[in-house]
């Protein structure tokens, strides 16, 4: 059985899902792709928007979540950290 | 009686340079891991960073002790038939003794921290008992350096064992360098076991440690580079 995801794992899942969709995604798609309930997703999104890692934009009457430059840099740091964790056996 | 000079005369000062390089490399890895802790709030990174900083601080303490000892030894001058000798003040003696005490205690607890990180599942009582024994060893080994280096060898060996198993699991090229670098550091301590019989073993041990730290740095750089690429 897979272990429970940490907060960092969930944030990484959210940001990498947005990156995989070309940098923007609809909230419903994000919810399904990152395996979160609506309430959980809203909590994380509010946190990510506050930390300027993602932004909410409106396009053609739809709301989209876009990843910011800071979000891209954060993901790069997370990947580096995961590589360190894997190599050092932490 | 505490023996504190293991280096042959021609190596005086060179061991300080080697230790300084070790301090820089260990501090770099510790600082990076601390950054990861701030990013993830995962306590294992804080623990890892603390262990590396403890080992780096231990080398700083050793450097301070050696600097004081070597400066006192070089203060003996001969002019004709007269020999002028610097008498060690109580303050100097205390500084030297405490420097080497902190060297032993920080190095033991630094490696113990890494051992605990890699071998989870200990209960609090076991951790406290082990910590007590390490504390006792710190004071006993002022006269018995053999026991000090043997204890370190055991701790480093257990860390190498875990890293080697991790290496098989991850199948990463960069991960292979890590157990090798830690193994070389352990080999340095094997050399230190024999410094009672010949001072040259101290030199060999220091040089081997330097190689180990450079390999550790290389592994660290490769890990970061690989992380940036993926």
XYZ file of C-alpha atoms in Angstrom:
320
model
C 0.000 0.000 0.000
C 1.390 3.458 -0.921
C 2.208 5.756 1.967
C 0.102 8.878 2.570
C 1.257 11.883 0.533
C 2.977 14.650 2.444
C 2.028 18.300 1.934
C 5.093 18.767 -0.253
C 4.128 15.730 -2.369
C 0.633 17.151 -2.936
C 1.983 20.587 -3.878
C 4.455 18.900 -6.266
C 1.606 16.856 -7.796
C -0.517 19.992 -8.311
C 2.289 22.010 -9.885
C 3.547 19.180 -12.100
C -0.030 18.536 -13.310
C -0.316 22.193 -14.335
C 3.119 22.023 -16.016
C 2.134 18.861 -17.917
C -0.934 20.646 -19.279
C 1.223 23.372 -20.790
C 1.120 25.715 -17.814
C -2.634 26.166 -17.469
C -5.480 23.922 -16.393
C -9.140 24.068 -15.423
C -9.816 23.545 -11.696
C -11.947 20.425 -12.279
C -9.233 18.772 -14.366
C -6.669 19.639 -11.720
C -8.838 18.085 -9.022
C -9.089 14.748 -10.883
C -5.476 14.647 -12.063
C -4.041 15.361 -8.639
C -6.448 13.059 -6.756
C -7.888 15.668 -4.447
C -11.366 16.429 -3.163
C -12.859 19.811 -4.064
C -12.374 21.135 -0.542
C -8.721 19.927 -0.376
C -7.962 21.437 -3.751
C -9.428 24.801 -2.744
C -7.326 24.824 0.439
C -4.129 24.058 -1.465
C -4.954 26.495 -4.275
C -5.581 29.334 -1.842
C -2.228 28.588 -0.244
C -0.443 28.412 -3.609
C -2.040 31.660 -4.816
C -1.036 33.380 -1.576
C 2.565 32.183 -2.086
C 2.439 33.344 -5.735
C 3.208 29.879 -7.093
C -0.004 29.802 -9.159
C -2.511 32.348 -10.357
C -6.202 32.275 -11.285
C -7.194 33.757 -14.633
C -10.439 33.969 -16.572
C -10.445 33.011 -20.251
C -13.488 32.757 -22.495
C -15.850 32.527 -19.482
C -13.769 29.730 -17.940
C -11.501 29.965 -14.962
C -7.984 28.607 -15.381
C -5.174 27.943 -12.935
C -1.794 28.970 -14.321
C 1.643 28.314 -12.883
C 3.785 31.397 -12.303
C 7.547 31.778 -12.861
C 7.987 31.432 -9.123
C 5.998 28.206 -9.350
C 8.326 26.891 -12.084
C 11.397 27.744 -9.953
C 9.801 26.094 -6.935
C 9.194 22.906 -8.966
C 12.813 22.910 -10.135
C 13.962 23.135 -6.489
C 11.578 20.338 -5.500
C 12.948 18.078 -8.251
C 16.481 18.791 -7.065
C 15.433 17.943 -3.512
C 13.805 14.670 -4.613
C 16.964 13.693 -6.495
C 19.027 14.438 -3.372
C 16.620 12.366 -1.272
C 16.850 9.436 -3.709
C 20.653 9.535 -3.968
C 21.287 9.932 -0.235
C 18.682 7.320 0.686
C 16.687 9.652 2.936
C 47.686 11.534 30.187
C 46.145 12.738 26.972
C 48.105 12.402 23.765
C 47.137 15.144 21.360
C 49.897 15.308 18.756
C 49.776 12.487 16.244
C 51.252 14.289 13.298
C 54.926 14.048 12.287
C 56.685 17.419 12.412
C 56.815 17.891 8.626
C 52.994 17.513 8.469
C 52.278 20.245 11.022
C 49.780 22.682 9.527
C 48.979 20.517 6.506
C 46.422 18.544 8.527
C 44.755 21.877 9.412
C 44.380 22.650 5.699
C 42.866 19.211 5.082
C 40.430 19.709 7.946
C 39.504 23.167 6.610
C 38.611 21.636 3.232
C 36.473 19.060 5.054
C 34.704 21.863 6.956
C 33.854 23.690 3.715
C 32.503 20.583 1.960
C 30.465 19.408 4.957
C 29.066 22.907 5.558
C 28.055 23.199 1.904
C 26.098 19.949 2.050
C 24.620 20.925 5.420
C 23.526 24.350 4.134
C 21.870 22.840 1.034
C 20.016 20.309 3.155
C 18.873 23.103 5.458
C 17.426 24.860 2.377
C 15.482 21.684 1.567
C 14.136 21.644 5.124
C 12.871 25.232 4.714
C 11.226 24.153 1.442
C 9.561 20.976 2.655
C 9.466 21.311 6.477
C 10.496 17.631 6.505
C 12.492 17.048 9.720
C 14.771 14.437 8.157
C 16.505 17.260 6.239
C 16.993 19.227 9.463
C 18.436 16.135 11.138
C 20.726 15.469 8.186
C 21.911 19.096 8.109
C 22.509 19.096 11.885
C 24.655 15.944 11.631
C 26.769 17.409 8.851
C 27.158 20.712 10.713
C 28.181 18.812 13.868
C 30.920 16.967 11.939
C 32.059 20.262 10.346
C 32.165 21.926 13.796
C 34.185 18.998 15.140
C 36.857 19.654 12.511
C 36.827 23.352 13.404
C 37.467 22.402 17.050
C 40.303 20.082 15.975
C 41.782 22.847 13.813
C 41.700 25.254 16.758
C 43.392 22.710 19.028
C 46.056 21.864 16.460
C 46.699 25.547 15.680
C 47.326 26.251 19.370
C 49.525 23.178 19.846
C 51.627 23.810 16.729
C 52.065 27.495 17.614
C 53.302 26.522 21.093
C 55.713 23.929 19.714
C 57.173 26.373 17.216
C 57.771 28.827 20.046
C 60.847 26.859 21.150
C 63.926 28.684 19.885
C 67.595 27.897 20.173
C 70.192 30.630 20.317
C 73.670 29.250 20.735
C 73.667 27.077 23.810
C 70.480 28.556 25.120
C 67.059 27.101 24.437
C 64.088 29.348 24.967
C 60.945 27.472 25.587
C 57.413 28.710 25.769
C 55.686 27.483 28.889
C 52.103 26.461 28.404
C 49.747 28.613 30.430
C 46.760 27.077 32.100
C 44.463 28.958 29.692
C 46.288 27.499 26.672
C 46.180 24.009 28.152
C 42.439 24.328 28.812
C 41.820 25.608 25.272
C 43.707 22.663 23.782
C 41.976 20.090 25.989
C 38.497 21.471 25.370
C 39.120 21.779 21.622
C 39.987 18.114 21.352
C 37.126 17.159 23.688
C 34.652 19.029 21.472
C 36.276 17.440 18.409
C 35.583 13.965 19.780
C 32.096 14.664 21.090
C 30.854 16.493 17.972
C 32.345 13.944 15.570
C 30.824 11.012 17.476
C 27.395 12.635 17.750
C 27.481 13.865 14.143
C 28.002 10.320 12.844
C 25.535 8.983 15.441
C 22.929 11.384 14.033
C 23.486 9.994 10.536
C 23.324 6.439 11.879
C 19.961 7.187 13.559
C 18.617 8.760 10.364
C 19.509 5.704 8.288
C 18.492 3.112 10.880
C 15.052 4.132 12.032
C 12.823 2.258 14.451
C 14.764 2.825 17.668
C 12.776 3.611 20.775
C 13.675 6.653 22.893
C 15.285 4.545 25.638
C 17.710 2.902 23.150
C 18.667 6.297 21.743
C 19.344 7.721 25.217
C 21.416 4.687 26.291
C 23.476 4.800 23.093
C 23.996 8.552 23.493
C 25.179 7.973 27.066
C 27.737 5.383 25.918
C 29.012 7.766 23.259
C 29.368 10.463 25.913
C 31.362 8.069 28.098
C 33.529 7.073 25.127
C 34.297 10.772 24.497
C 35.964 11.027 27.919
C 37.558 7.564 27.945
C 39.136 8.091 24.543
C 41.243 11.048 25.681
C 43.829 8.351 26.449
C 42.514 5.581 24.183
C 42.322 7.029 20.656
C 42.015 3.458 19.350
C 38.557 3.114 20.923
C 37.457 6.500 19.542
C 38.368 5.612 15.962
C 36.927 2.110 16.342
C 33.580 3.567 17.474
C 33.575 5.962 14.529
C 34.443 3.106 12.193
C 31.407 1.183 13.442
C 29.043 4.148 12.959
C 30.387 5.052 9.508
C 30.341 1.380 8.493
C 26.638 1.103 9.341
C 25.886 4.249 7.319
C 27.868 2.823 4.349
C 25.862 -0.398 4.583
C 22.557 1.493 4.292
C 23.843 3.659 1.443
C 25.063 0.558 -0.424
C 21.603 -1.035 -0.092
C 20.008 2.221 -1.288
C 22.392 2.205 -4.237
C 21.067 -1.218 -5.327
C 17.468 0.008 -4.987
C 17.848 3.272 -6.919
C 20.326 1.993 -9.541
C 21.543 5.556 -9.885
C 25.128 6.197 -11.006
C 25.511 9.186 -8.733
C 24.134 7.196 -5.786
C 27.009 4.687 -6.247
C 29.571 7.386 -5.487
C 28.099 8.022 -2.044
C 28.822 4.678 -0.349
C 32.270 4.772 -1.975
C 33.053 8.206 -0.531
C 31.800 7.212 2.928
C 33.797 3.955 2.672
C 36.941 5.956 1.963
C 36.222 8.126 5.008
C 35.896 4.906 7.033
C 39.239 3.730 5.599
C 40.810 6.937 6.924
C 39.689 5.953 10.403
C 41.170 2.465 9.898
C 44.534 4.185 9.355
C 44.033 6.260 12.510
C 43.756 3.014 14.502
C 47.490 2.471 13.923
C 48.832 5.944 14.782
C 50.142 4.529 18.061
C 52.665 2.417 16.136
C 53.748 4.979 13.531
C 52.953 8.680 12.988
C 52.891 8.095 9.238
C 49.505 6.430 9.617
C 48.123 9.810 10.701
C 49.333 11.333 7.428
C 47.896 8.467 5.385
C 44.599 8.700 7.268
C 44.342 12.469 6.712
C 45.087 12.138 2.985
C 42.526 9.344 2.627
C 39.946 11.484 4.437
C 40.680 14.335 2.006
C 40.040 12.009 -0.951
C 36.817 10.856 0.710
C 35.586 14.424 1.167
C 36.409 15.342 -2.435
C 34.469 12.301 -3.648
C 31.556 13.296 -1.408
C 31.638 16.767 -2.946
C 31.699 15.282 -6.451
C 28.727 13.035 -5.631
C 26.852 16.021 -4.218
C 27.524 18.156 -7.318
C 26.434 15.325 -9.635
C 23.233 14.808 -7.635
C 22.347 18.513 -7.896
C 23.160 18.564 -11.617
C 21.019 15.497 -12.253
C 18.211 17.059 -10.236
C 18.303 20.204 -12.359
C 18.170 18.189 -15.597
C 15.150 15.940 -14.710
